[in-house]
Short mmCIF file of C-alpha atoms in Angstrom, two decimals:
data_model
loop_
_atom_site.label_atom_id
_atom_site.label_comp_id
_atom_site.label_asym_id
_atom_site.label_seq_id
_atom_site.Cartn_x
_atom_site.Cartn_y
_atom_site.Cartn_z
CA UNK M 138 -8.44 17.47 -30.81
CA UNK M 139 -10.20 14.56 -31.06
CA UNK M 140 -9.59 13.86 -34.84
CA UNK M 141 -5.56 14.14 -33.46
CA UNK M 142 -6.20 10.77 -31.56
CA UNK M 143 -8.12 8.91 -34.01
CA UNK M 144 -5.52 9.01 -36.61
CA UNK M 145 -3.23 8.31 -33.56
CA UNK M 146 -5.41 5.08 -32.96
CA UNK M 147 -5.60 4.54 -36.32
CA UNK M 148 -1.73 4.58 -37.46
CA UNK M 149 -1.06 1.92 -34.15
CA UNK M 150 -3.53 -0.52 -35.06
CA UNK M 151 -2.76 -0.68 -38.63
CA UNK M 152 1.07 0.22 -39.00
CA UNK M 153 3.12 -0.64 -34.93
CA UNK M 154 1.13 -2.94 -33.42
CA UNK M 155 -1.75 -5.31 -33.86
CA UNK M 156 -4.01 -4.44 -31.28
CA UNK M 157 -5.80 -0.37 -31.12
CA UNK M 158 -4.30 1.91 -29.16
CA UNK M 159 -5.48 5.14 -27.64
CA UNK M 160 -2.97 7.61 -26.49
CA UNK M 161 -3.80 10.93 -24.37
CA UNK M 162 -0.33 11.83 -22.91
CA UNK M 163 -0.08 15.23 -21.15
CA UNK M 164 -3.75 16.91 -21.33
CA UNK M 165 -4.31 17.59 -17.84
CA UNK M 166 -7.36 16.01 -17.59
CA UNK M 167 -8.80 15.54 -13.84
CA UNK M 168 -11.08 13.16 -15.16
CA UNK M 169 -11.13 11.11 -18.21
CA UNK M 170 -13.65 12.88 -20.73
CA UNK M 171 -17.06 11.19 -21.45
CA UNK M 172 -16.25 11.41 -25.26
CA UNK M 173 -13.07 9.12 -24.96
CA UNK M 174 -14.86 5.99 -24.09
CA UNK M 175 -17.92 6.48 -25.93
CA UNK M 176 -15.97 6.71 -28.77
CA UNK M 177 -13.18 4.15 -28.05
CA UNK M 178 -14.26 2.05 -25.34
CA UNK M 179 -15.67 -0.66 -27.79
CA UNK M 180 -12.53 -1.13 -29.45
CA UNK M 181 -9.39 -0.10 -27.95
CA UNK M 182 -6.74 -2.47 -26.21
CA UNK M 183 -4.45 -0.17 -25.13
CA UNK M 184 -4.84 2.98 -23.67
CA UNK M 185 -2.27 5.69 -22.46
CA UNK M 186 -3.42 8.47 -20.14
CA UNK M 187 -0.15 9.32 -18.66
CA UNK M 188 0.75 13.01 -17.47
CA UNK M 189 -2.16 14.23 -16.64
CA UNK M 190 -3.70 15.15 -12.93
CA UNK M 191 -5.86 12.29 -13.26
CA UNK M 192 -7.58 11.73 -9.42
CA UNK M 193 -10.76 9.19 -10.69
CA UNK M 194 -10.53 6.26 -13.07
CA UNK M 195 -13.83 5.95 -13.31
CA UNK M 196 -14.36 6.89 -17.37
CA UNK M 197 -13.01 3.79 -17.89
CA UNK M 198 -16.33 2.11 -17.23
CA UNK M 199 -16.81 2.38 -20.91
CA UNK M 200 -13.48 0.17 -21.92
CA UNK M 201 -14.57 -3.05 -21.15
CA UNK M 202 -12.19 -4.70 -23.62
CA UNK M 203 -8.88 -3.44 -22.18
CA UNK M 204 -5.71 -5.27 -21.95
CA UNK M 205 -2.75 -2.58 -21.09
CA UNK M 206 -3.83 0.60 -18.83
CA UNK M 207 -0.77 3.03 -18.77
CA UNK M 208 -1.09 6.15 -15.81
CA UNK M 209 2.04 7.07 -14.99
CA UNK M 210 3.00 10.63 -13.03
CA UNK M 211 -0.92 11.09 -12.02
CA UNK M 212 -2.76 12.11 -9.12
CA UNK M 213 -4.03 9.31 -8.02
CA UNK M 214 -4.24 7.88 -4.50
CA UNK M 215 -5.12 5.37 -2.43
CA UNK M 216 -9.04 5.83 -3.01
CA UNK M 217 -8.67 4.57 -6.25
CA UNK M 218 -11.33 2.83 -8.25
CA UNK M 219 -11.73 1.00 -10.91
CA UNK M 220 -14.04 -0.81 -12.83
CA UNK M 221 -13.89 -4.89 -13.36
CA UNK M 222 -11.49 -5.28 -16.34
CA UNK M 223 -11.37 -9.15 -16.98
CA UNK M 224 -8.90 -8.97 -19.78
CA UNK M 225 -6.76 -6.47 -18.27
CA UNK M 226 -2.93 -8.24 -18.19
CA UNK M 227 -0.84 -5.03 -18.01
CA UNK M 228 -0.87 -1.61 -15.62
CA UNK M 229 1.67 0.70 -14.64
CA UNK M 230 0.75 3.45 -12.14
CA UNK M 231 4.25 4.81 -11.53
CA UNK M 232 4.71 8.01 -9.89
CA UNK M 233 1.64 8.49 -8.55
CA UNK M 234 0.43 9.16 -4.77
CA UNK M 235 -0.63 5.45 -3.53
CA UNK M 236 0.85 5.17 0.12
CA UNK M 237 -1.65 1.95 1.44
CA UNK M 238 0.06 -1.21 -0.41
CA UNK M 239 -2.41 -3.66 1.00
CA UNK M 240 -5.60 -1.97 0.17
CA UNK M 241 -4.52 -1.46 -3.10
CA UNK M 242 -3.46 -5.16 -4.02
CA UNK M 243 -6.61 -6.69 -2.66
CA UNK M 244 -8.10 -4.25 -5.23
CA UNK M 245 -6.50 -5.49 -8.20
CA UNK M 246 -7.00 -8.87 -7.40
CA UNK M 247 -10.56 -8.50 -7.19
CA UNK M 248 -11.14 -6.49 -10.71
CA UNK M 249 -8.48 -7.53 -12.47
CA UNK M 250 -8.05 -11.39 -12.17
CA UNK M 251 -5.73 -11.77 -15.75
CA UNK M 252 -3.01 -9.38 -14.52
CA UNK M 253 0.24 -10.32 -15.20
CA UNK M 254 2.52 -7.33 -15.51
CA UNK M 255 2.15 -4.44 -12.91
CA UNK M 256 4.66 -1.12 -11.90
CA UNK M 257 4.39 0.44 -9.16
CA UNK M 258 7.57 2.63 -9.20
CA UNK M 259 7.67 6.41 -7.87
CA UNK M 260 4.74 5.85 -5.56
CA UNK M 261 5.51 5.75 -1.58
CA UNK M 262 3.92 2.33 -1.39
CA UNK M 263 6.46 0.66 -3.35
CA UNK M 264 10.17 1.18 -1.09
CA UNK M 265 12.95 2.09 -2.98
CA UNK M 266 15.53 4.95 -3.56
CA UNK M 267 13.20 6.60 -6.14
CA UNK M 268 11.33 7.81 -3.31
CA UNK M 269 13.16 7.60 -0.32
CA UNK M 270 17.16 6.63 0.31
CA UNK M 271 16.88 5.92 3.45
CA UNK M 272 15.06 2.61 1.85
CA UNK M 273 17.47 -0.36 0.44
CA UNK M 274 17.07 -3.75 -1.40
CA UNK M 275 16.04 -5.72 1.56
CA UNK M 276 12.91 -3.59 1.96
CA UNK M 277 12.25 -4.09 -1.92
CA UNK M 278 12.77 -7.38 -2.13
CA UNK M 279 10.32 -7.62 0.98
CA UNK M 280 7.66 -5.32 -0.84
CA UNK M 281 7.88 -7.86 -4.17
CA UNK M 282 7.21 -10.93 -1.94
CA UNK M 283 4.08 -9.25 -0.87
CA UNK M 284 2.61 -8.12 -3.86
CA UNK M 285 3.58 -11.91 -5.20
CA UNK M 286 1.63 -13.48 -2.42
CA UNK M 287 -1.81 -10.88 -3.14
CA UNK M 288 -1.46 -10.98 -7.03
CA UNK M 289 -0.45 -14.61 -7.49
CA UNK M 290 -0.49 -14.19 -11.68
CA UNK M 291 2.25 -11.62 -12.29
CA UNK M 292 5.43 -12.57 -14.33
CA UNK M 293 6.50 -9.60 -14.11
CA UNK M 294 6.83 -6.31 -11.39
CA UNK M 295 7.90 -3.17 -12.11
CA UNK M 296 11.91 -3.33 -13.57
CA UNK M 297 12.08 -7.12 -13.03
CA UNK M 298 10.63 -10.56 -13.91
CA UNK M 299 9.60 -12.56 -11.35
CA UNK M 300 11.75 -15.51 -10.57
CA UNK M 301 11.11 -19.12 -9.73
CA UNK M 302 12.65 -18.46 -6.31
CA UNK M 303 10.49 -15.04 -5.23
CA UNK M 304 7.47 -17.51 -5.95
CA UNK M 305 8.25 -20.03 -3.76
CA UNK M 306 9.67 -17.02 -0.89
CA UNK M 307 6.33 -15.17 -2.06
CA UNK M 308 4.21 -18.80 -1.01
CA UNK M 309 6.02 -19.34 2.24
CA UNK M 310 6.27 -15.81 3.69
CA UNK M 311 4.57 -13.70 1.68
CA UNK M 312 1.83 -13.10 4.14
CA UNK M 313 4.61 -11.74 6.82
CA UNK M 314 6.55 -9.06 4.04
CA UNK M 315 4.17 -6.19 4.06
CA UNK M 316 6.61 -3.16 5.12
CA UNK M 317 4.90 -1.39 8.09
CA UNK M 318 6.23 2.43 8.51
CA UNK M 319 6.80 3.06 12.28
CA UNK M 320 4.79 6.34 13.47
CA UNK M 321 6.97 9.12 13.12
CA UNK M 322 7.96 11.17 16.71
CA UNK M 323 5.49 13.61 17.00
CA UNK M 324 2.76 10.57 16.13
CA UNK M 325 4.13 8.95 18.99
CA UNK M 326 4.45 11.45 21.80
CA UNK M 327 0.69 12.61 20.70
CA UNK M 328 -0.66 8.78 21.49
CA UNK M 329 1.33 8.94 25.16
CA UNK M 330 -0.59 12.20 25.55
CA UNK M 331 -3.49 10.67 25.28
CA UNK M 332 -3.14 7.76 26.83
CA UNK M 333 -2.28 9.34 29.89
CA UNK M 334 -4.82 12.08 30.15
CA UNK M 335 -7.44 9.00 29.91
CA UNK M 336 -6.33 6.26 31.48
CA UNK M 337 -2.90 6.97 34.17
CA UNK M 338 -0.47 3.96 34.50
CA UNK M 339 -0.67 1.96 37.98
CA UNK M 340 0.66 -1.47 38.22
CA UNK M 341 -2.11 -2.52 40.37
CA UNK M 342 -5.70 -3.95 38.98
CA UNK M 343 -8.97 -1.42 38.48
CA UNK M 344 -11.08 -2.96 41.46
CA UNK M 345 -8.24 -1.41 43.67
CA UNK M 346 -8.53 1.73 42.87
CA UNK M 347 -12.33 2.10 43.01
CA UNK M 348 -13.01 3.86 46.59
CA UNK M 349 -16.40 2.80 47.10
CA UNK M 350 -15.54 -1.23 46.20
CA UNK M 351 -11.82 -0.79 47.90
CA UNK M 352 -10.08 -4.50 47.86
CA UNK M 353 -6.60 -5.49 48.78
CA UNK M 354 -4.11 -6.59 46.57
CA UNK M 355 -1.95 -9.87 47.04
CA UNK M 356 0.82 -10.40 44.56
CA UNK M 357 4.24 -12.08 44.32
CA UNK M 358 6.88 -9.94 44.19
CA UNK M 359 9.44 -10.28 41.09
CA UNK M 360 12.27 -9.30 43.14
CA UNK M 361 13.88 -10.75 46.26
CA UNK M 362 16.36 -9.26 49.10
CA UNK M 363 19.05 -11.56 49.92
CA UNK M 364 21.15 -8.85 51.60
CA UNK M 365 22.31 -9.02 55.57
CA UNK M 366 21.60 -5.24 55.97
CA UNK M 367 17.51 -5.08 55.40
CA UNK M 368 16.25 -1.41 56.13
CA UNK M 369 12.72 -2.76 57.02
CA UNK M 370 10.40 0.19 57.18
CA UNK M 371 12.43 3.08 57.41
CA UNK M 372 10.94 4.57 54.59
CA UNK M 373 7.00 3.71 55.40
CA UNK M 374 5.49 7.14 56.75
CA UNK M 375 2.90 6.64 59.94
CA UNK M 376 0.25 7.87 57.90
CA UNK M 377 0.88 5.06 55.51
CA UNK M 378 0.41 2.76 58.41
#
């Protein structure tokens, strides 16, 4: 097994491309195997670790000289970790399970500060039809301005190279693109529950309603009777008096 991917790192590096390359496509590995970077951390480039079930990144401790990470159709989520990778200028973690856009950005910008070419696609944090039609361009185009505005090196995200004009969009708004999901229904009606077993709605202030530090109330009222036919206080009980 392992003698399969050194002649695999072997034949890139000296016939396809010019940097080494380590590919481990469809192992089902949960976690990358110690062996891999002790062997290969030192001197490959390029690694591939795409179709696995992949939940932890954190073998790659041992590949301090990597410039293109490839995880595509992985488990991995929005705990994700990884390691300071200063050379790092290309990662694509399509179809994968990150859902928290904003937590993930701010961690790429802080251990990988060279990155430059990034994909996203398939995961529910980036909005498009791949994984969900009820999303459209307008929420894309939103989602790029945002990741422009936290990774301010890319030139290029996902399908697309980034344009002149999403920069200068990215720099003005940026900040004000993230795409918020509203709470779903049942999300909702559970935060009325609770709201009103703790705390019922009055309109009228606390110290009111506290019998042993009773206070009146004076307030203007928003709405005024202009009519000839007042009823007065036909509807004020005596015991109200």
């Amino acid at each position: 097994f392992e003698g399969h991917i050194v002649s695999l790192l072997y034949s890139v590096w000296k016939g396809f491309c010019l940097k080494p390359a380590v590919s481990c496509i469809g192992h089902d590995w949960e976690d990358i195997p110690d062996f891999l970077g002790a062997k290969y951390g030192e001197v490959a480039r390029r690694l591939d670790l795409s179709f696995n079930q992949l939940r932890s990144l954190t073998g790659l401790k041992a590949f301090s000289q990597l410039e293109e990470l490839i995880v595509d159709n992985n488990l991995l989520g929005n705990d994700l970790q990884l390691p300071r990778l200063p050379r790092l200028h290309t990662l694509t973690l399509n179809k994968n399970q990150f859902t928290d856009i904003e937590a993930l950005l701010e961690h790429l910008a802080e251990v990988t500060p060279a990155l430059e070419y990034l994909s996203l696609l398939g995961n529910e944090a980036c909005p498009n039809q791949l994984v969900s039609m009820d999303k459209d361009e307008d929420d894309y185009q939103r989602y790029r301005y945002f990741v422009l505005h936290k990774l301010t090196k890319l030139k290029f995200l996902d399908t697309r190279r980034v344009t002149q004009w999403e920069w200068s969009e990215a720099e003005a708004r940026g900040a004000f693109m993230k795409v918020v999901k509203p709470k779903n229904d049942q999300d909702t009606a559970s935060d009325v529950r609770s709201e009103s077993t703790t705390t019922p709605y009055t309109p009228l202030p606390r110290g009111s309603k506290d019998v042993r530090n009773h206070k009146g109330v004076f307030t203007k009222c928003r709405y005024v009777y202009y009519g000839k036919h007042s009823e007065g206080n036909r509807f004020i009980r005596n015991d109200q008096l």
